[in-house]
Short mmCIF file of C-alpha atoms in Angstrom, two decimals:
data_model
loop_
_atom_site.label_atom_id
_atom_site.label_comp_id
_atom_site.label_asym_id
_atom_site.label_seq_id
_atom_site.Cartn_x
_atom_site.Cartn_y
_atom_site.Cartn_z
CA MET Q 281 -42.72 -109.74 37.78
CA ASN Q 282 -41.43 -108.66 34.09
CA ARG Q 283 -37.63 -106.88 34.36
CA LEU Q 284 -36.00 -104.14 32.15
CA PRO Q 285 -34.98 -106.62 29.44
CA LEU Q 286 -32.02 -108.50 30.01
CA THR Q 287 -29.79 -106.63 26.34
CA LEU Q 288 -30.69 -102.64 27.45
CA LEU Q 289 -29.86 -103.17 31.13
CA ILE Q 290 -26.71 -104.59 30.47
CA CYS Q 291 -26.37 -101.47 27.62
CA THR Q 292 -27.45 -99.39 30.06
CA PHE Q 293 -25.12 -100.29 32.80
CA THR Q 294 -21.55 -100.74 29.54
CA LEU Q 295 -22.13 -97.05 28.75
CA LEU Q 296 -21.46 -96.22 32.27
CA LEU Q 297 -19.14 -97.76 32.69
CA ASN Q 298 -16.87 -96.84 28.57
CA ALA Q 299 -17.79 -93.50 29.95
CA GLN Q 300 -16.16 -93.49 33.59
CA HIS Q 301 -12.90 -95.14 34.20
CA PHE Q 302 -13.01 -97.47 37.66
CA THR Q 303 -9.41 -98.93 39.21
CA GLU Q 304 -8.23 -102.22 41.32
CA GLN Q 305 -9.07 -98.66 44.62
CA ASP Q 306 -12.48 -98.40 43.21
CA THR Q 307 -13.36 -102.23 43.17
CA LEU Q 308 -11.51 -102.78 46.69
CA ARG Q 309 -13.48 -100.27 48.43
CA GLY Q 310 -16.85 -101.01 46.34
CA SER Q 311 -16.95 -104.82 46.19
CA ILE Q 312 -17.39 -107.01 48.36
CA THR Q 313 -13.82 -108.51 48.32
CA SER Q 314 -12.98 -112.27 49.19
CA GLU Q 315 -10.85 -111.15 52.35
CA ARG Q 316 -14.64 -108.74 53.22
CA SER Q 317 -17.56 -111.92 53.10
CA TRP Q 318 -15.98 -114.32 55.51
CA TRP Q 319 -16.42 -112.60 58.43
CA GLU Q 320 -19.39 -109.84 59.88
CA LEU Q 321 -19.13 -107.34 62.34
CA ASN Q 322 -20.40 -107.69 65.44
CA TYR Q 323 -18.88 -105.03 67.44
CA TYR Q 324 -16.15 -101.72 66.84
CA HIS Q 325 -14.49 -99.68 70.31
CA LEU Q 326 -12.70 -96.63 68.27
CA ASP Q 327 -10.84 -94.97 70.99
CA ILE Q 328 -8.64 -91.57 70.03
CA GLU Q 329 -7.43 -88.57 71.30
CA VAL Q 330 -8.39 -85.57 69.13
CA LYS Q 331 -5.23 -82.62 69.00
CA PRO Q 332 -6.77 -79.89 66.70
CA ASP Q 333 -4.01 -77.31 67.87
CA GLU Q 334 -1.95 -79.98 65.57
CA ARG Q 335 -4.66 -80.88 63.20
CA TYR Q 336 -3.68 -84.82 64.39
CA ILE Q 337 -5.58 -87.98 65.73
CA SER Q 338 -3.74 -91.25 67.49
CA GLY Q 339 -5.11 -94.00 69.00
CA SER Q 340 -6.85 -97.50 68.38
CA ASN Q 341 -10.15 -99.45 66.49
CA THR Q 342 -10.71 -102.87 68.25
CA ILE Q 343 -12.64 -104.71 65.74
CA ARG Q 344 -14.99 -107.67 66.85
CA TYR Q 345 -15.85 -110.03 64.52
CA GLN Q 346 -18.09 -113.15 63.73
CA VAL Q 347 -15.95 -116.04 61.60
CA LEU Q 348 -18.94 -117.64 58.72
CA LYS Q 349 -15.39 -119.22 56.48
CA SER Q 350 -12.34 -119.93 58.24
CA LYS Q 351 -10.13 -118.03 56.03
CA LYS Q 352 -6.32 -116.21 57.56
CA VAL Q 353 -6.68 -112.61 55.90
CA MET Q 354 -9.06 -109.85 56.16
CA GLN Q 355 -9.59 -106.49 54.59
CA VAL Q 356 -9.39 -103.91 57.25
CA ASP Q 357 -9.79 -100.12 55.31
CA LEU Q 358 -7.55 -96.65 56.38
CA GLN Q 359 -7.03 -93.72 54.05
CA PRO Q 360 -3.76 -92.17 53.61
CA PRO Q 361 -1.81 -89.52 55.30
CA LEU Q 362 -3.50 -91.55 58.27
CA LYS Q 363 -0.94 -95.27 59.40
CA ILE Q 364 -1.74 -97.65 61.05
CA GLU Q 365 0.72 -98.23 63.58
CA LYS Q 366 0.40 -101.67 64.61
CA ILE Q 367 -2.50 -104.86 64.12
CA THR Q 368 -2.47 -106.95 66.84
CA GLN Q 369 -5.19 -110.51 68.17
CA ASN Q 370 -4.60 -111.79 71.47
CA GLY Q 371 -1.86 -108.74 72.10
CA LYS Q 372 -0.07 -110.72 68.85
CA ALA Q 373 1.22 -108.02 66.51
CA LEU Q 374 -0.12 -109.65 63.01
CA LYS Q 375 1.87 -108.47 58.80
CA PHE Q 376 0.02 -107.24 57.27
CA THR Q 377 0.03 -105.24 53.73
CA SER Q 378 -1.06 -102.37 51.54
CA LYS Q 379 -3.11 -101.64 48.07
CA GLY Q 380 -3.20 -97.83 48.33
CA ASN Q 381 -6.36 -97.45 50.95
CA ALA Q 382 -6.66 -101.56 51.54
CA HIS Q 383 -4.68 -103.52 54.08
CA PHE Q 384 -4.13 -107.26 53.70
CA VAL Q 385 -4.26 -108.66 58.10
CA LYS Q 386 -2.73 -111.93 58.54
CA LEU Q 387 -3.84 -113.78 60.98
CA LYS Q 388 -2.06 -116.25 63.27
CA LYS Q 389 -5.35 -117.92 64.88
CA LYS Q 390 -7.35 -120.80 63.57
CA GLN Q 391 -10.79 -118.84 62.59
CA ARG Q 392 -13.26 -121.67 63.35
CA ILE Q 393 -16.88 -121.13 62.09
CA GLY Q 394 -19.24 -119.11 64.28
CA ALA Q 395 -15.91 -117.79 66.86
CA PHE Q 396 -16.21 -114.26 67.88
CA ASN Q 397 -12.75 -112.68 67.26
CA GLU Q 398 -11.46 -109.47 68.19
CA ILE Q 399 -8.06 -107.08 66.38
CA VAL Q 400 -6.91 -103.23 67.54
CA VAL Q 401 -6.12 -101.62 64.89
CA HIS Q 402 -3.67 -98.78 66.63
CA TYR Q 403 -2.65 -95.44 63.57
CA SER Q 404 -2.27 -91.95 63.99
CA GLY Q 405 -1.43 -89.27 61.83
CA HIS Q 406 -3.10 -85.71 60.45
CA PRO Q 407 -6.58 -86.76 58.82
CA LYS Q 408 -7.95 -85.55 55.07
CA GLU Q 409 -9.65 -82.14 55.57
CA ALA Q 410 -12.31 -80.90 54.17
CA ILE Q 411 -12.53 -78.26 52.06
CA LYS Q 412 -16.17 -78.58 51.41
CA ALA Q 413 -17.29 -80.29 54.14
CA PRO Q 414 -20.00 -82.37 53.82
CA TRP Q 415 -19.47 -82.96 50.23
CA ASP Q 416 -15.47 -83.42 49.39
CA GLY Q 417 -15.26 -85.20 54.01
CA GLY Q 418 -13.14 -85.55 56.30
CA PHE Q 419 -11.72 -83.44 59.52
CA SER Q 420 -13.31 -80.10 59.87
CA TRP Q 421 -10.89 -78.40 62.03
CA LYS Q 422 -12.58 -74.57 62.88
CA LYS Q 423 -12.60 -71.99 65.25
CA ASP Q 424 -15.96 -70.61 67.15
CA ARG Q 425 -16.35 -66.70 67.69
CA ASN Q 426 -14.24 -66.12 70.14
CA GLY Q 427 -11.37 -68.13 68.83
CA LYS Q 428 -12.38 -72.16 71.35
CA HIS Q 429 -11.73 -74.95 67.86
CA PHE Q 430 -15.02 -76.22 66.74
CA VAL Q 431 -14.43 -79.73 64.94
CA ALA Q 432 -16.43 -82.15 63.32
CA THR Q 433 -16.00 -84.88 61.05
CA SER Q 434 -18.02 -85.64 57.33
CA CYS Q 435 -17.56 -88.43 55.33
CA GLN Q 436 -20.37 -90.28 53.40
CA GLY Q 437 -19.02 -90.56 49.99
CA LEU Q 438 -15.37 -91.17 50.25
CA GLY Q 439 -15.78 -93.65 52.86
CA ALA Q 440 -15.33 -93.70 56.86
CA SER Q 441 -11.77 -95.06 56.47
CA VAL Q 442 -11.00 -91.81 55.87
CA TRP Q 443 -10.44 -91.25 59.08
CA TRP Q 444 -10.63 -94.36 61.31
CA PRO Q 445 -9.85 -97.88 60.54
CA ASN Q 446 -12.83 -100.37 59.54
CA LYS Q 447 -15.02 -102.57 57.46
CA ASP Q 448 -15.52 -100.09 54.42
CA HIS Q 449 -18.19 -101.22 52.48
CA MET Q 450 -22.03 -99.99 53.03
CA TYR Q 451 -22.65 -104.30 52.67
CA ASP Q 452 -22.25 -104.74 56.40
CA GLU Q 453 -23.00 -103.17 60.08
CA VAL Q 454 -22.03 -103.52 63.58
CA ASP Q 455 -24.19 -104.40 65.65
CA SER Q 456 -23.08 -101.71 68.42
CA MET Q 457 -20.35 -99.59 68.97
CA ALA Q 458 -18.29 -98.42 71.91
CA ILE Q 459 -16.47 -94.42 71.27
CA SER Q 460 -13.77 -92.77 73.28
CA VAL Q 461 -12.06 -89.38 72.35
CA LYS Q 462 -10.45 -87.55 74.13
CA VAL Q 463 -10.14 -83.52 73.37
CA PRO Q 464 -8.14 -80.95 74.68
CA LYS Q 465 -9.77 -79.48 78.41
CA GLY Q 466 -12.64 -76.52 77.91
CA LEU Q 467 -14.40 -78.44 74.69
CA MET Q 468 -16.88 -81.16 74.80
CA ASN Q 469 -16.64 -83.83 72.75
CA ILE Q 470 -20.55 -85.33 71.31
CA SER Q 471 -20.72 -88.62 69.17
CA ASN Q 472 -23.13 -90.95 68.68
CA GLY Q 473 -26.12 -93.26 71.06
CA ARG Q 474 -25.39 -92.15 74.63
CA LEU Q 475 -22.79 -90.82 77.34
CA ARG Q 476 -22.14 -93.01 79.28
CA LYS Q 477 -19.19 -91.11 81.27
CA VAL Q 478 -16.58 -88.56 81.29
CA ASP Q 479 -13.13 -89.23 82.03
CA ASP Q 480 -12.57 -85.91 84.05
CA ALA Q 481 -8.84 -86.73 84.59
CA THR Q 482 -8.60 -86.27 81.08
CA ASN Q 483 -10.86 -85.29 79.53
CA THR Q 484 -12.25 -88.43 77.66
CA TYR Q 485 -16.07 -88.50 75.79
CA HIS Q 486 -17.40 -92.28 75.94
CA TRP Q 487 -20.38 -92.33 74.35
CA PHE Q 488 -22.10 -96.08 73.22
CA VAL Q 489 -24.33 -96.93 70.37
CA SER Q 490 -26.03 -100.05 71.04
CA ASN Q 491 -28.52 -100.61 67.66
CA PRO Q 492 -25.92 -101.46 64.20
CA ILE Q 493 -24.90 -98.54 62.79
CA ASN Q 494 -23.19 -97.83 59.30
CA ASN Q 495 -19.30 -96.71 58.92
CA TYR Q 496 -20.33 -92.96 58.05
CA GLY Q 497 -22.85 -92.52 60.25
CA VAL Q 498 -20.25 -92.74 62.49
CA ASN Q 499 -19.21 -89.27 64.06
CA VAL Q 500 -17.23 -86.33 66.25
CA ASN Q 501 -17.72 -82.47 66.98
CA ILE Q 502 -15.54 -81.21 69.35
CA GLY Q 503 -16.53 -77.77 70.38
CA ASP Q 504 -17.30 -75.35 73.53
CA TYR Q 505 -20.91 -76.45 73.70
CA VAL Q 506 -23.36 -76.31 76.03
CA HIS Q 507 -27.11 -78.50 76.34
CA PHE Q 508 -30.47 -78.38 76.22
CA GLY Q 509 -33.49 -80.63 75.37
CA GLU Q 510 -36.67 -81.70 75.73
CA LYS Q 511 -39.08 -85.53 76.59
CA TYR Q 512 -40.48 -86.47 73.05
CA GLN Q 513 -43.85 -88.74 73.69
CA GLY Q 514 -43.69 -91.10 70.83
CA GLU Q 515 -44.93 -93.69 68.88
CA LYS Q 516 -42.40 -96.01 71.18
CA GLY Q 517 -42.51 -93.98 74.17
CA GLN Q 518 -40.51 -91.16 76.06
CA LEU Q 519 -37.58 -90.46 73.64
CA ASP Q 520 -35.00 -88.20 75.01
CA MET Q 521 -34.60 -85.55 72.18
CA ASP Q 522 -31.05 -83.88 73.18
CA TYR Q 523 -29.15 -80.63 71.02
CA TYR Q 524 -26.07 -79.14 71.78
CA VAL Q 525 -25.03 -76.02 70.33
CA LEU Q 526 -21.82 -73.17 70.68
CA ARG Q 527 -21.88 -71.49 73.67
CA ASP Q 528 -23.24 -68.49 72.01
CA ASP Q 529 -26.19 -70.06 70.09
CA LEU Q 530 -28.01 -71.01 73.31
CA GLU Q 531 -31.31 -68.58 72.58
CA LYS Q 532 -31.67 -68.78 68.62
CA ALA Q 533 -31.05 -72.36 68.84
CA LYS Q 534 -33.82 -72.45 71.51
CA VAL Q 535 -36.32 -70.95 68.92
CA HIS Q 536 -34.95 -72.69 66.37
CA PHE Q 537 -34.58 -75.87 66.66
CA LYS Q 538 -38.08 -76.26 67.64
CA ASP Q 539 -38.60 -77.70 64.47
CA ALA Q 540 -37.20 -81.17 65.85
CA PRO Q 541 -40.20 -82.33 67.83
CA LEU Q 542 -42.67 -81.30 64.88
CA MET Q 543 -40.62 -83.04 62.51
CA MET Q 544 -40.67 -86.20 64.72
CA GLU Q 545 -44.10 -86.07 64.58
CA ALA Q 546 -44.68 -86.11 61.18
CA PHE Q 547 -42.00 -89.08 60.38
CA GLU Q 548 -43.83 -91.05 63.29
CA HIS Q 549 -46.47 -90.75 61.68
CA TRP Q 550 -45.46 -91.30 57.53
CA PHE Q 551 -42.38 -93.25 58.44
CA GLY Q 552 -43.33 -95.57 61.73
CA PRO Q 553 -41.90 -95.32 65.05
CA TYR Q 554 -38.22 -93.35 65.05
CA PRO Q 555 -36.29 -96.72 64.99
CA PHE Q 556 -33.17 -95.72 67.75
CA TYR Q 557 -35.25 -95.04 71.15
CA GLU Q 558 -32.11 -96.49 72.67
CA ASP Q 559 -29.32 -94.35 71.36
CA SER Q 560 -31.86 -91.26 72.02
CA PHE Q 561 -32.07 -88.02 68.99
CA LYS Q 562 -29.54 -85.47 69.14
CA LEU Q 563 -28.97 -82.58 66.71
CA VAL Q 564 -25.66 -80.99 66.71
CA GLN Q 565 -23.61 -78.00 65.51
CA VAL Q 566 -21.09 -78.37 63.52
CA PRO Q 567 -18.96 -75.47 61.33
CA TYR Q 568 -21.06 -77.11 57.72
CA LEU Q 569 -23.94 -77.80 56.65
CA GLY Q 570 -25.71 -80.72 58.02
CA MET Q 571 -25.72 -84.37 57.87
CA GLU Q 572 -27.76 -87.48 59.38
CA HIS Q 573 -24.86 -89.15 61.13
CA GLN Q 574 -26.45 -91.96 62.63
CA SER Q 575 -28.48 -90.56 67.07
CA SER Q 576 -26.08 -87.53 66.17
CA VAL Q 577 -27.71 -85.79 62.89
CA THR Q 578 -25.59 -82.46 62.22
CA TYR Q 579 -26.74 -79.03 62.20
CA GLY Q 580 -25.40 -75.92 60.28
CA ASN Q 581 -28.22 -74.03 58.81
CA GLN Q 582 -27.00 -70.83 59.78
CA TRP Q 583 -30.72 -70.76 61.86
CA LYS Q 584 -32.22 -69.66 58.24
CA LYS Q 585 -35.27 -71.96 56.88
CA GLY Q 586 -35.32 -73.47 53.87
CA TYR Q 587 -31.70 -74.45 52.04
CA LEU Q 588 -29.56 -71.25 53.64
CA GLY Q 589 -32.13 -68.94 53.03
CA THR Q 590 -33.55 -69.87 50.34
CA ASP Q 591 -36.44 -72.19 48.98
CA LEU Q 592 -35.49 -75.29 46.75
CA SER Q 593 -38.88 -75.97 44.85
CA GLY Q 594 -39.63 -71.92 44.06
CA THR Q 595 -42.77 -72.30 45.81
CA GLY Q 596 -42.51 -70.75 49.62
CA TRP Q 597 -43.64 -73.66 50.95
CA GLY Q 598 -39.24 -74.19 51.43
CA LEU Q 599 -39.12 -71.29 53.74
CA LYS Q 600 -41.76 -73.20 56.52
CA PHE Q 601 -39.59 -75.20 57.74
CA ASP Q 602 -35.26 -75.32 58.56
CA PHE Q 603 -34.33 -78.18 55.80
CA ILE Q 604 -31.54 -79.43 57.57
CA ILE Q 605 -33.59 -80.11 60.88
CA ILE Q 606 -36.07 -82.32 58.62
CA HIS Q 607 -33.21 -82.98 55.61
CA GLU Q 608 -31.11 -84.64 57.58
CA ALA Q 609 -33.80 -86.04 60.12
CA GLY Q 610 -36.01 -87.52 58.24
CA HIS Q 611 -32.16 -90.20 57.08
CA GLU Q 612 -32.41 -91.76 60.29
CA TRP Q 613 -35.39 -93.78 58.64
CA PHE Q 614 -33.77 -93.55 54.93
CA ALA Q 615 -30.14 -94.39 55.12
CA ASN Q 616 -29.60 -95.30 58.43
CA ASN Q 617 -32.57 -97.42 59.81
CA ILE Q 618 -32.54 -98.33 56.47
CA THR Q 619 -28.82 -98.79 54.47
CA TYR Q 620 -28.08 -99.40 50.92
CA LYS Q 621 -25.99 -102.60 50.30
CA ASP Q 622 -23.84 -100.54 47.92
CA ALA Q 623 -23.41 -96.72 46.92
CA ALA Q 624 -24.72 -98.07 43.52
CA ASP Q 625 -28.56 -97.21 45.78
CA MET Q 626 -28.28 -94.49 46.98
CA TRP Q 627 -31.01 -93.10 45.64
CA VAL Q 628 -33.16 -95.38 48.49
CA HIS Q 629 -31.55 -93.12 51.05
CA GLU Q 630 -31.76 -89.58 48.94
CA GLY Q 631 -34.82 -89.71 46.89
CA PHE Q 632 -36.89 -91.43 50.15
CA THR Q 633 -35.53 -88.51 52.43
CA SER Q 634 -35.83 -85.84 49.33
CA TYR Q 635 -39.23 -86.94 49.13
CA SER Q 636 -39.77 -87.15 53.58
CA GLU Q 637 -39.83 -83.07 53.19
CA ASN Q 638 -42.98 -83.65 50.87
CA LEU Q 639 -44.33 -85.27 53.21
CA PHE Q 640 -43.50 -82.93 56.78
CA LEU Q 641 -45.19 -80.57 54.51
CA ASP Q 642 -48.32 -82.58 54.54
CA TYR Q 643 -48.58 -83.65 57.54
CA HIS Q 644 -48.67 -79.68 59.09
CA TYR Q 645 -49.84 -77.93 55.63
CA GLY Q 646 -52.11 -79.99 53.93
CA LYS Q 647 -51.98 -82.18 50.62
CA LYS Q 648 -51.73 -78.98 48.62
CA ALA Q 649 -49.22 -78.06 50.25
CA SER Q 650 -47.00 -80.81 49.74
CA ALA Q 651 -47.38 -81.36 45.74
CA ALA Q 652 -46.67 -77.80 44.94
CA TYR Q 653 -43.58 -77.95 47.18
CA VAL Q 654 -42.09 -81.57 45.38
CA ILE Q 655 -43.87 -80.35 41.40
CA GLY Q 656 -42.30 -77.65 42.27
CA LEU Q 657 -38.22 -78.99 42.87
CA ARG Q 658 -38.43 -80.38 39.45
CA LYS Q 659 -36.86 -77.52 38.17
CA ASN Q 660 -33.69 -78.78 39.53
CA ILE Q 661 -33.65 -82.10 37.51
CA ALA Q 662 -30.72 -82.55 35.20
CA ASN Q 663 -32.23 -86.35 33.59
CA ASP Q 664 -28.66 -86.32 32.14
CA ILE Q 665 -27.79 -90.31 33.33
CA PRO Q 666 -29.19 -92.51 35.44
CA VAL Q 667 -30.61 -92.35 39.15
CA ILE Q 668 -28.93 -96.37 39.87
CA GLY Q 669 -24.54 -95.79 39.56
CA VAL Q 670 -22.31 -98.62 39.20
CA TYR Q 671 -22.51 -101.38 40.95
CA GLY Q 672 -19.07 -102.68 42.80
CA VAL Q 673 -16.88 -100.14 42.64
CA ASN Q 674 -18.47 -97.31 45.11
CA LYS Q 675 -20.19 -95.25 42.35
CA GLU Q 676 -23.51 -93.50 43.02
CA GLY Q 677 -25.55 -91.74 40.28
CA SER Q 678 -27.41 -89.35 39.25
CA LYS Q 679 -27.03 -86.35 41.53
CA ASP Q 680 -30.93 -86.70 40.29
CA MET Q 681 -32.01 -89.02 43.09
CA TYR Q 682 -32.84 -86.67 45.35
CA TYR Q 683 -35.85 -84.42 43.91
CA LYS Q 684 -36.33 -87.38 40.52
CA GLY Q 685 -36.30 -89.91 43.57
CA SER Q 686 -39.01 -88.09 45.18
CA ASN Q 687 -41.07 -87.68 42.49
CA LEU Q 688 -40.74 -90.99 41.74
CA LEU Q 689 -42.20 -91.50 44.61
CA HIS Q 690 -44.60 -89.16 45.15
CA THR Q 691 -46.14 -90.27 41.00
CA ILE Q 692 -46.62 -93.94 42.67
CA ARG Q 693 -48.63 -92.41 46.02
CA GLN Q 694 -51.00 -91.13 42.87
CA LEU Q 695 -51.09 -94.51 40.86
CA ILE Q 696 -52.05 -96.30 44.15
CA ASP Q 697 -54.87 -93.80 44.87
CA ASP Q 698 -54.93 -94.25 48.14
CA ASP Q 699 -53.27 -92.63 51.16
CA GLU Q 700 -53.52 -94.50 54.37
CA LYS Q 701 -52.84 -97.33 52.70
CA TRP Q 702 -48.68 -95.01 50.60
CA ARG Q 703 -48.90 -94.60 54.96
CA GLN Q 704 -48.91 -97.97 55.42
CA ILE Q 705 -46.35 -99.22 53.25
CA LEU Q 706 -44.46 -95.97 53.54
CA ARG Q 707 -44.17 -97.64 57.78
CA GLY Q 708 -44.05 -100.66 56.76
CA LEU Q 709 -40.41 -100.24 54.91
CA ASN Q 710 -39.06 -99.53 58.09
CA GLU Q 711 -41.02 -102.63 59.64
CA ALA Q 712 -39.36 -105.00 57.39
CA PHE Q 713 -36.27 -103.87 57.42
CA TYR Q 714 -35.61 -102.54 59.88
CA HIS Q 715 -32.21 -101.56 60.74
CA GLN Q 716 -31.12 -103.58 58.00
CA THR Q 717 -29.23 -103.49 54.60
CA VAL Q 718 -30.49 -103.26 51.03
CA THR Q 719 -31.53 -102.89 47.52
CA THR Q 720 -33.31 -101.07 45.62
CA GLU Q 721 -35.09 -104.46 44.10
CA ALA Q 722 -36.12 -105.47 47.61
CA ILE Q 723 -37.38 -101.67 47.72
CA GLU Q 724 -39.14 -101.99 44.34
CA ASN Q 725 -40.40 -105.30 44.90
CA TYR Q 726 -41.76 -104.40 48.68
CA ILE Q 727 -44.62 -101.73 47.26
CA SER Q 728 -45.46 -104.09 43.82
CA GLU Q 729 -45.89 -106.33 46.88
CA LYS Q 730 -47.83 -103.88 48.95
CA SER Q 731 -50.05 -101.85 46.85
CA GLY Q 732 -50.94 -104.78 44.57
CA LEU Q 733 -49.34 -103.69 41.31
CA ASP Q 734 -46.71 -104.65 39.52
CA LEU Q 735 -44.53 -101.40 39.05
CA GLN Q 736 -41.17 -103.03 38.07
CA LEU Q 737 -41.19 -100.67 34.92
CA VAL Q 738 -41.75 -97.72 36.31
CA PHE Q 739 -39.47 -97.94 38.77
CA ASP Q 740 -37.11 -99.16 35.76
CA GLN Q 741 -38.16 -96.23 33.87
CA TYR Q 742 -37.59 -92.92 36.53
CA LEU Q 743 -34.22 -95.22 37.97
CA ARG Q 744 -32.49 -96.91 35.04
CA THR Q 745 -32.55 -94.84 33.02
CA ALA Q 746 -32.27 -90.74 31.93
CA ASN Q 747 -35.37 -90.38 30.25
CA ILE Q 748 -38.95 -88.68 31.38
CA PRO Q 749 -41.54 -90.49 29.83
CA VAL Q 750 -43.39 -88.18 27.00
CA LEU Q 751 -46.48 -88.81 25.96
CA GLU Q 752 -47.69 -87.68 22.95
CA TYR Q 753 -51.16 -86.04 21.13
CA ALA Q 754 -53.08 -85.17 18.96
CA ILE Q 755 -56.30 -83.61 18.94
CA GLU Q 756 -58.55 -84.43 15.59
CA ASN Q 757 -61.67 -83.17 15.17
CA SER Q 758 -63.61 -84.89 18.16
CA GLU Q 759 -60.34 -87.16 18.82
CA ILE Q 760 -57.83 -87.39 20.85
CA LYS Q 761 -55.45 -89.55 19.92
CA TYR Q 762 -52.71 -90.64 22.85
CA ARG Q 763 -49.27 -92.45 23.73
CA TYR Q 764 -46.11 -92.54 25.63
CA THR Q 765 -42.91 -92.14 24.14
CA GLU Q 766 -39.13 -92.20 25.14
CA VAL Q 767 -40.00 -95.62 27.21
CA VAL Q 768 -38.56 -98.86 28.36
CA SER Q 769 -40.27 -102.01 26.22
CA GLY Q 770 -44.00 -102.29 27.34
CA PHE Q 771 -44.33 -99.06 30.11
CA ALA Q 772 -48.08 -98.58 30.15
CA MET Q 773 -47.96 -96.43 33.63
CA PRO Q 774 -51.64 -95.32 34.24
CA LEU Q 775 -52.41 -91.66 34.81
CA THR Q 776 -55.25 -88.99 35.14
CA VAL Q 777 -55.82 -86.51 32.51
CA VAL Q 778 -58.78 -83.88 31.82
CA ILE Q 779 -60.60 -83.75 29.36
CA ASN Q 780 -63.50 -81.59 28.43
CA GLY Q 781 -63.24 -80.17 31.77
CA GLU Q 782 -63.21 -84.14 33.43
CA LYS Q 783 -60.97 -85.37 34.87
CA GLN Q 784 -60.69 -89.61 33.99
CA TRP Q 785 -57.67 -91.75 34.61
CA ILE Q 786 -56.56 -93.20 30.94
CA THR Q 787 -53.51 -96.33 30.51
CA PRO Q 788 -51.00 -95.08 28.09
CA THR Q 789 -48.58 -97.71 26.09
CA THR Q 790 -46.04 -96.60 22.96
CA LYS Q 791 -49.75 -97.32 20.61
CA TRP Q 792 -52.02 -94.54 19.40
CA GLN Q 793 -54.66 -95.00 21.06
CA THR Q 794 -57.47 -92.60 20.93
CA ILE Q 795 -60.60 -90.68 22.87
CA THR Q 796 -63.47 -89.50 20.90
CA THR Q 797 -64.55 -86.36 22.75
CA LYS Q 798 -67.98 -83.79 22.05
CA ASN Q 799 -65.18 -80.92 22.57
CA SER Q 800 -62.06 -81.11 20.92
CA ASN Q 801 -61.25 -78.46 21.68
CA MET Q 802 -61.09 -77.97 25.40
CA GLY Q 803 -57.67 -80.02 24.89
CA LEU Q 804 -56.07 -82.14 27.07
CA LEU Q 805 -54.64 -81.62 30.72
CA VAL Q 806 -52.45 -84.08 32.01
CA ASP Q 807 -51.98 -84.03 35.78
CA GLU Q 808 -49.37 -82.32 37.29
CA ASP Q 809 -49.06 -85.05 40.05
CA PHE Q 810 -47.42 -87.36 37.84
CA TYR Q 811 -44.06 -86.14 36.75
CA ILE Q 812 -43.94 -87.71 32.96
CA VAL Q 813 -44.01 -84.13 30.04
CA SER Q 814 -46.80 -84.11 27.28
CA LYS Q 815 -46.34 -82.70 24.13
CA GLU Q 816 -49.35 -81.83 21.50
CA ILE Q 817 -48.45 -83.02 18.02
CA GLN Q 818 -50.14 -80.85 15.18
#
């Protein structure tokens, strides 16, 4: 496929690099260092005690890994003020050196290729407190209306190493994970996967995740919870849908969480089976807005429709559903099933999941409602910097990844012009990349291949530049002239327009083209389902 010219790509990313200053810590966090690449995650056992009164945590993480290359130094990540107390392998203490958040462990045992080995990282301290969760990340130490502790973690972007030691890069997901959390008596801990047992003597909750999980998807939620749930008959059989909410909010939750099975019905239709049947689906109330923690989706939308009671699209359609339930659960397919390898490609999470809100409306309210919603979101797009960020330094791109991403996908749906084919592409993505980490390029190539369209320049335009295509047109007597401006070289995206009351396809390029019409006074109207700007030239 034709790629964006190399010189333009270099210029784009050079401008980004010049505008931002990256540190050694950015590289250690955001790149696949030589101390990371030689070993592959297999299993974690995070075993901790949380003391809310002291805002203190302590415990260990067992890291089981497979040796890919025989090396002796491995990188483990943990952010201060938390401290590593010791690291052991086969019961023997290991030496390590630290560079900020990165800790380099010197192994004694010979690392034989193909072998599965373990280290245990013991740590403790007062973790970073989230000031404005979930955007800044860390622990949220709150209390409920009855004065009982209400505690939760969130760490997207900042990194899971803000509260537990791990391989803090998205390219390598652990295959399975045990999570053991000791909490004060009278409180429960809800984490990912399924509850295996509760040790009543110590009030320790033991959870197990049987599917691969990304590190920021791991969570701890502590409170005076009560449980209710239902069985959903889905595409892969019976799915346990469990809900954990504060005791005083039970009746409100029973009404509000009715959106959850409606979500599951719509998304299984569009995206394929829920990706984690083995681990169940949970909604867990937390003291912040919400986050897409795998099989443990967190909720704090104040029992309101829309986004905290507002419609982000301004159309009214956004008040037909609880934004946090729909959006955060949509991430189970795009973020938790299909996960980006590098933070620069975060649009794969947020663009597709923003688009999932549109598809929820499409399924339950029809195509016109869904189109109105996604088009209405355009008013929130800044078109400031490219949607794709800088690779290798844990740097996401523009926040436009949400609404510009969803409008890119809505535009591609128009180009494919076959709704069932589009649905099969979305389902196919979740099958082809099931439980995998991906690059933007892999997603682009899949959609182009399955659609039968060369969409590379479309992706380049919307993801790798900050510009929206401008369709310039001029009306002269019985002729309408048109062309694209503000586009990448070779851009020629077809679109539908209305001329003299009739809808037709045109394929503009950067060169003027002409349509002869009997009544040019009728003008030219661009189908607003295509995310472009039209401008008449006098």
